[in-house]
mmCIF file of C-alpha atoms and ligand atoms in Angstrom:
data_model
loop_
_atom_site.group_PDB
_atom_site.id
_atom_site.type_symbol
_atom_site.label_atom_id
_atom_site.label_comp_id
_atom_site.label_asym_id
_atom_site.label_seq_id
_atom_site.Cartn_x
_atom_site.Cartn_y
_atom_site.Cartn_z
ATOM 1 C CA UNK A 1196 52.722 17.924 -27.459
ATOM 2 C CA UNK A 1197 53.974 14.607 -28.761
ATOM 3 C CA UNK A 1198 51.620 11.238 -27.946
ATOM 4 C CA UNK A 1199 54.016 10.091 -25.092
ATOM 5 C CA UNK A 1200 54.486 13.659 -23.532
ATOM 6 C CA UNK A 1201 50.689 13.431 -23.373
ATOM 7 C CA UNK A 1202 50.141 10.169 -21.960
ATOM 8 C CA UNK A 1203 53.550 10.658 -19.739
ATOM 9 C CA UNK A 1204 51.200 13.880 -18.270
ATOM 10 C CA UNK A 1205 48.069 11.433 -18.270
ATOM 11 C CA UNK A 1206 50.015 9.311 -15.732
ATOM 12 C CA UNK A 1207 51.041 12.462 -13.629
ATOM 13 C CA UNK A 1208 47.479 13.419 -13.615
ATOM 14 C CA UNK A 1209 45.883 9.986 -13.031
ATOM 15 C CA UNK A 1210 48.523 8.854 -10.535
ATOM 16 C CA UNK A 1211 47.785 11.887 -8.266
ATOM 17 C CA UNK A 1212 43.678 11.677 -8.538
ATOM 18 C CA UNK A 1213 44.110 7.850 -7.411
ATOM 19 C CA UNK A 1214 46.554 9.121 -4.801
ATOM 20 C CA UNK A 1215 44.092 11.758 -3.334
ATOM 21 C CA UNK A 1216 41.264 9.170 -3.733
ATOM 22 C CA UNK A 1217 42.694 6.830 -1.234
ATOM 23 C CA UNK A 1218 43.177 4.498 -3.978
ATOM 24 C CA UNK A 1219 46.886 4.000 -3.950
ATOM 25 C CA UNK A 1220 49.080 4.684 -0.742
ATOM 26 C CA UNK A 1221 52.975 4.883 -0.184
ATOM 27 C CA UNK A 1222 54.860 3.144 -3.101
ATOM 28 C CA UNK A 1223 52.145 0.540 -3.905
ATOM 29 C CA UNK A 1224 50.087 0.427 -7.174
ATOM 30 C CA UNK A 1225 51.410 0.576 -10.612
ATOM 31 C CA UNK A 1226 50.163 2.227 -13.944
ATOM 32 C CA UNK A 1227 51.166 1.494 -17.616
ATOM 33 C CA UNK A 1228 50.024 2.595 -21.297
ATOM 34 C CA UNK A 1229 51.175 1.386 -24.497
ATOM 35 C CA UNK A 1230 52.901 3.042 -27.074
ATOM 36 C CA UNK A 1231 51.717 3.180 -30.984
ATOM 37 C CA UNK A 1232 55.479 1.827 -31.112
ATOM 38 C CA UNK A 1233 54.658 -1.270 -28.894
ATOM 39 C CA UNK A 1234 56.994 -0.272 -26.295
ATOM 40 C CA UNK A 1235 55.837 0.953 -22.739
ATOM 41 C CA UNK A 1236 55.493 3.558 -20.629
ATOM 42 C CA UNK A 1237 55.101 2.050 -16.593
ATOM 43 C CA UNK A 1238 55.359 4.206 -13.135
ATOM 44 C CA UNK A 1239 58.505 3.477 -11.623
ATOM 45 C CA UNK A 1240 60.322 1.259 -9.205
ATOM 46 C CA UNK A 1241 59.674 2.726 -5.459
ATOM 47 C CA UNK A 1242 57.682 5.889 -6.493
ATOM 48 C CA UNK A 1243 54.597 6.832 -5.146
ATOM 49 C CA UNK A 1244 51.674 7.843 -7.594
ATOM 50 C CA UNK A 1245 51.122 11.151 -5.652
ATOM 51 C CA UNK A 1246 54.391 12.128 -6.774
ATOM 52 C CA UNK A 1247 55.161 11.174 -10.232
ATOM 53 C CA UNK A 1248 56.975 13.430 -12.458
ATOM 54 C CA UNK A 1249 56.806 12.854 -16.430
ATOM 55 C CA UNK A 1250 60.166 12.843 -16.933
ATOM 56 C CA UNK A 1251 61.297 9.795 -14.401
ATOM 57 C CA UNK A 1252 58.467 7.629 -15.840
ATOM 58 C CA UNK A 1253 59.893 4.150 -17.587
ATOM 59 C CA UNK A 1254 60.075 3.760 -20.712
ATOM 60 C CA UNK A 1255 60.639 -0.008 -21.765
ATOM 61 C CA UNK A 1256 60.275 -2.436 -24.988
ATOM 62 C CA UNK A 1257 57.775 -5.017 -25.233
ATOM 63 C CA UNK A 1258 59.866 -7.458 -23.678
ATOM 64 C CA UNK A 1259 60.589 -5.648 -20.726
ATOM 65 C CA UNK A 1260 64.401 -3.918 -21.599
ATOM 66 C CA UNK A 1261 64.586 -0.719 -19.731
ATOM 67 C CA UNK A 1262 64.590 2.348 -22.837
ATOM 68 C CA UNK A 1263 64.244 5.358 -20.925
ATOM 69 C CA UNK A 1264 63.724 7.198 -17.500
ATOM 70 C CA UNK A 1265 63.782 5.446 -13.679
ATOM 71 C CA UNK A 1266 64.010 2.086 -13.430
ATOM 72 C CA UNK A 1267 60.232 0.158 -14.083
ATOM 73 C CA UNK A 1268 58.205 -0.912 -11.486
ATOM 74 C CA UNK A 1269 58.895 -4.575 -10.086
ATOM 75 C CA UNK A 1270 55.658 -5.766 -11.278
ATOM 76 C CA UNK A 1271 56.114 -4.230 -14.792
ATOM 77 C CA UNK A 1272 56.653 -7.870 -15.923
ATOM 78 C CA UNK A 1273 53.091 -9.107 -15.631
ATOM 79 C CA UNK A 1274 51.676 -6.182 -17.361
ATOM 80 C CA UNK A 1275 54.025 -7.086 -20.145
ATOM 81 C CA UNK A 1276 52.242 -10.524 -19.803
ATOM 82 C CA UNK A 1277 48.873 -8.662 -20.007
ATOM 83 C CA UNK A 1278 49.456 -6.755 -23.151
ATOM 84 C CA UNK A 1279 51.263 -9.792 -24.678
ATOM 85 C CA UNK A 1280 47.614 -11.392 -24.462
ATOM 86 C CA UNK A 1281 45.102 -8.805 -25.236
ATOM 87 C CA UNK A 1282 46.492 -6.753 -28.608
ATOM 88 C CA UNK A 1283 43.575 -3.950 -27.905
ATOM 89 C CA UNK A 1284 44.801 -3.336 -24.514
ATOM 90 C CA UNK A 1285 46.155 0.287 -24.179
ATOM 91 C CA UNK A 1286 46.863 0.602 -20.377
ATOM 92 C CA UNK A 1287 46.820 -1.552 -17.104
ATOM 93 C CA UNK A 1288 46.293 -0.517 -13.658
ATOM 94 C CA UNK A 1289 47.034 -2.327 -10.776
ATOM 95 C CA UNK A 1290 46.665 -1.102 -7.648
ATOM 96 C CA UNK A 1291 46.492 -2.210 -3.461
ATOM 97 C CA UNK A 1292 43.140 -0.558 -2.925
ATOM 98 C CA UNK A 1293 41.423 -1.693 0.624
ATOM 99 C CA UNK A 1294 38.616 -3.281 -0.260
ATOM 100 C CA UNK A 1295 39.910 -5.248 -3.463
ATOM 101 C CA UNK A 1296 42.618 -6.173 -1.321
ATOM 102 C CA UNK A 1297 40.398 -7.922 1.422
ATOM 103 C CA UNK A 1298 38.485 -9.206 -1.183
ATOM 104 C CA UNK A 1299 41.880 -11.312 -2.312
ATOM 105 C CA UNK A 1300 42.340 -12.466 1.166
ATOM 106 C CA UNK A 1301 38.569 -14.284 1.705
ATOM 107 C CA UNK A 1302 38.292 -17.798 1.217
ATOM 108 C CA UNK A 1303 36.833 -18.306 -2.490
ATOM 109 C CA UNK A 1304 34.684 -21.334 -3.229
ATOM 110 C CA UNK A 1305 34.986 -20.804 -6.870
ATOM 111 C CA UNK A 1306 38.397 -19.076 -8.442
ATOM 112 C CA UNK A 1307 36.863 -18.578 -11.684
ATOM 113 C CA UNK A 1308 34.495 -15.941 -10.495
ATOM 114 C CA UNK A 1309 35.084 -14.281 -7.059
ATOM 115 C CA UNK A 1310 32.890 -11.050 -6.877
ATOM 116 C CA UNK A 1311 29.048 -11.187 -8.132
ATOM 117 C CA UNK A 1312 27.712 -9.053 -10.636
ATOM 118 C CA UNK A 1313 25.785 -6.662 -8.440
ATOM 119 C CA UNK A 1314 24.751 -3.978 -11.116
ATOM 120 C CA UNK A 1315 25.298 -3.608 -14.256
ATOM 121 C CA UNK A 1316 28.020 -1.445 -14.662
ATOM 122 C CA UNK A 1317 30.531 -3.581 -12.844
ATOM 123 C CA UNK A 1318 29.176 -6.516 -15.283
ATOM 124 C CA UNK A 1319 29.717 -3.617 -18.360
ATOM 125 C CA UNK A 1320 33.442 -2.965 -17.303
ATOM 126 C CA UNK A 1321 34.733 -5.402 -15.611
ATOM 127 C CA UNK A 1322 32.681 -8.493 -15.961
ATOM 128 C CA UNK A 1323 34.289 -11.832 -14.627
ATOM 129 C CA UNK A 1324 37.056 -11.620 -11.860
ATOM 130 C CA UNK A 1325 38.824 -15.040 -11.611
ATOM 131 C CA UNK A 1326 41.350 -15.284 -8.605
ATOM 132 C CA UNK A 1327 45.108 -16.111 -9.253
ATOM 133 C CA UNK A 1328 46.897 -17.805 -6.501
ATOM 134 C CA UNK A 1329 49.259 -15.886 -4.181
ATOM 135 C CA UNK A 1330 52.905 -15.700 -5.520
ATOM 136 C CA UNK A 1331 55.836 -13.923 -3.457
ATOM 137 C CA UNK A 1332 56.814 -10.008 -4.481
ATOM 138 C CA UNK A 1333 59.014 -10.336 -7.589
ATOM 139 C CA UNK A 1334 58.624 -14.514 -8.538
ATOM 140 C CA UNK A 1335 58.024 -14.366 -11.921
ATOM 141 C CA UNK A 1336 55.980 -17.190 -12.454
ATOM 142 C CA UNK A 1337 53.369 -14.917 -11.596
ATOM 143 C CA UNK A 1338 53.350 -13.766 -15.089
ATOM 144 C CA UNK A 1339 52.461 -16.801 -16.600
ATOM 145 C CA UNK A 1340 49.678 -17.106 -14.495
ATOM 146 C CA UNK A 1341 48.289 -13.338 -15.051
ATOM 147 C CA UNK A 1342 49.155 -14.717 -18.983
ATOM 148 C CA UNK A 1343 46.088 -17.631 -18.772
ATOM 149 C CA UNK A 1344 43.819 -15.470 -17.269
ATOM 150 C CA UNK A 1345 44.380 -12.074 -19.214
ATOM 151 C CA UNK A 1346 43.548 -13.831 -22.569
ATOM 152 C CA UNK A 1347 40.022 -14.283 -21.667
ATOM 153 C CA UNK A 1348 39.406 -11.411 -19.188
ATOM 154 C CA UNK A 1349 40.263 -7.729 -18.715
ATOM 155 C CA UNK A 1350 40.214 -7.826 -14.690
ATOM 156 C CA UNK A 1351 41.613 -10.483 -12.486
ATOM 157 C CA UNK A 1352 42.410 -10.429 -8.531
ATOM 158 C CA UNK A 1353 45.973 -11.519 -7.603
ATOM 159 C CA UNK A 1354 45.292 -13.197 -3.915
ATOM 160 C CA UNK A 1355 46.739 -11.482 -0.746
ATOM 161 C CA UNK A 1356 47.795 -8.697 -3.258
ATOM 162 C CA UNK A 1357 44.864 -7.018 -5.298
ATOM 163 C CA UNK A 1358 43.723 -6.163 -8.608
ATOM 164 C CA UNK A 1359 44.696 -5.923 -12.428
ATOM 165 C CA UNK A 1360 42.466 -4.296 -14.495
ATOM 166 C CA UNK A 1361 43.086 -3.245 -18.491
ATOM 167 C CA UNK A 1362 41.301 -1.583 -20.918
ATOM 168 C CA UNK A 1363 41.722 0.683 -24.198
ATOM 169 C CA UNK A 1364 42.839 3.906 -22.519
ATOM 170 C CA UNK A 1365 44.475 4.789 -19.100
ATOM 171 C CA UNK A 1366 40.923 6.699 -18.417
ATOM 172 C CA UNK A 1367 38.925 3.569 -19.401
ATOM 173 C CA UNK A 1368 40.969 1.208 -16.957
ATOM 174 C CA UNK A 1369 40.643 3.612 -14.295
ATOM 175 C CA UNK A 1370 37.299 3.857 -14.376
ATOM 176 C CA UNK A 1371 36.888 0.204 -14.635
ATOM 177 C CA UNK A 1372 39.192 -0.117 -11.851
ATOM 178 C CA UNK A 1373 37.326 2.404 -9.425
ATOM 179 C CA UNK A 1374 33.810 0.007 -10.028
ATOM 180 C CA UNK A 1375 35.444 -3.036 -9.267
ATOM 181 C CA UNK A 1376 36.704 -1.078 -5.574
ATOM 182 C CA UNK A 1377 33.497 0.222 -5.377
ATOM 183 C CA UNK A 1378 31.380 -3.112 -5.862
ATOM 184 C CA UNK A 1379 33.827 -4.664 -3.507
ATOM 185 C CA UNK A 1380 33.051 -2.333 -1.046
ATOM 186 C CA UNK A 1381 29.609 -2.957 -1.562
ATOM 187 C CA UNK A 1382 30.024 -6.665 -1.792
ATOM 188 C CA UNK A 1383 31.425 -6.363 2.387
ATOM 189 C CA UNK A 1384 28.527 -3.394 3.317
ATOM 190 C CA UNK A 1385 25.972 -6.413 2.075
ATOM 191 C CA UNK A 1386 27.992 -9.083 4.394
ATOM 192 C CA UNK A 1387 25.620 -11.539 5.001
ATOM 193 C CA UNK A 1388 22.403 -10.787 3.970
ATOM 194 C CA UNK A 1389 20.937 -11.954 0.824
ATOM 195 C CA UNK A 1390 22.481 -10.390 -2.008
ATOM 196 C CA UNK A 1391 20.131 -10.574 -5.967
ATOM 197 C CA UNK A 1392 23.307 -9.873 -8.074
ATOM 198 C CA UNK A 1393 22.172 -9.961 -11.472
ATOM 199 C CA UNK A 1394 21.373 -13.355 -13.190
ATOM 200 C CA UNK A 1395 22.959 -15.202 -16.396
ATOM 201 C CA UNK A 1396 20.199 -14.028 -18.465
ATOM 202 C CA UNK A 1397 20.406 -10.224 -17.720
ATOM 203 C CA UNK A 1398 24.314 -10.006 -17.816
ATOM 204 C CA UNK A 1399 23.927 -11.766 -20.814
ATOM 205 C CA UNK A 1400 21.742 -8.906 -21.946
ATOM 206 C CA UNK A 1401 23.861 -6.238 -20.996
ATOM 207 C CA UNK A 1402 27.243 -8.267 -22.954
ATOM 208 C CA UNK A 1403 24.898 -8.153 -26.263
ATOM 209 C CA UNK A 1404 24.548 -5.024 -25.861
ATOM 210 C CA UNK A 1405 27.560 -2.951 -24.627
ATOM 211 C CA UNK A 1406 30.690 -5.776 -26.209
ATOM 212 C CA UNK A 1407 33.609 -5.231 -24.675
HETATM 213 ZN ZN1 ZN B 1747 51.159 -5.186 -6.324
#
């Protein structure tokens, strides 16, 4: 099996286990992985990662032009803007899971940094989550500002939407995707008693010795 028939099954396989997770419901949520080629494979327009089949997945060029299969998704243009930024990047995943989600509706204090590093694998894989302000479906001035924030971070948190999380492999981003849900969810079961996320020095610690 060639490369892109594997990672065209990869998104089959993924999309369904986010699907049956709860993760991803009707047509929301998209998935991408990059090509040794540069271009772009990215879940279509109006499917529903339950039901993806390898063949209708999009293939498009690094600047977007559709090169094979369904129509892309109609937020394939900020993951363009995320692999633009980070070269290493081999997938993005960006999904409307329920507790990410009502994390991007709270009231944030600070942008820069809008979920605490409760343990130390959230801090590992995804690390910093800085907020980007709400944009309308489709206005692509969103990717500019996923742009800013994807060259120094691999997760960010699109407000009133949800998250966008990359990493080197689909598997990698997923995972890194399900502990930012996870420590969201455990960010609302805490509410409002006193939290101890983990302090500058020991997240410092833990980026010495697992670099991203
Ligand atoms: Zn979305």
């Amino acid at each position: 099996m060639s490369r892109e028939a594997e990672l065209r099954a990869d998104l089959v396989r993924l999309g369904a286990l986010l699907y049956q997770r709860g993760l991803a419901h009707g047509s929301a949520g998209n998935l991408s992985v990059r090509l040794d080629d540069g271009s772009l494979l990215v879940t279509p327009t109006n499917s529903c990662l339950g039901m993806l089949r390898p063949d209708q997945i999009s293939r498009v060029s690094p600047a977007g032009k559709l090169l094979d299969g369904d129509p892309p998704s109609k937020e394939a243009f900020f993951h363009l803007a995320v692999y633009e930024e980070r070269p290493k990047a081999g997938a993005v995943v960006h999904l409307h899971s329920t507790y990410s989600v009502a994390l991007s509706c709270l009231c944030h204090d600070c942008a820069e940094d809008v979920l605490p590093p409760l343990t130390a694998y959230y801090a590992m894989r995804v690390g910093r989550l800085p907020l980007i302000d709400y944009y309308r479906p489709g206005d692509r001035a969103l990717a500019e500002a996923v742009r800013a924030q994807a060259r120094n971070h691999r997760a960010m948190l699109l407000a009133n939407h949800g998250p966008i999380v990359s990493a080197a492999s689909l598997e990698q981003a997923i995972h890194a995707y399900e502990e930012l849900e996870e420590t969201a969810k455990i960010f609302f079961i805490l509410g409002d008693r006193p939290a101890a996320p983990l302090d500058a020095r020991r997240v410092a610690e833990l980026e010495t010795a697992f670099p991203s």
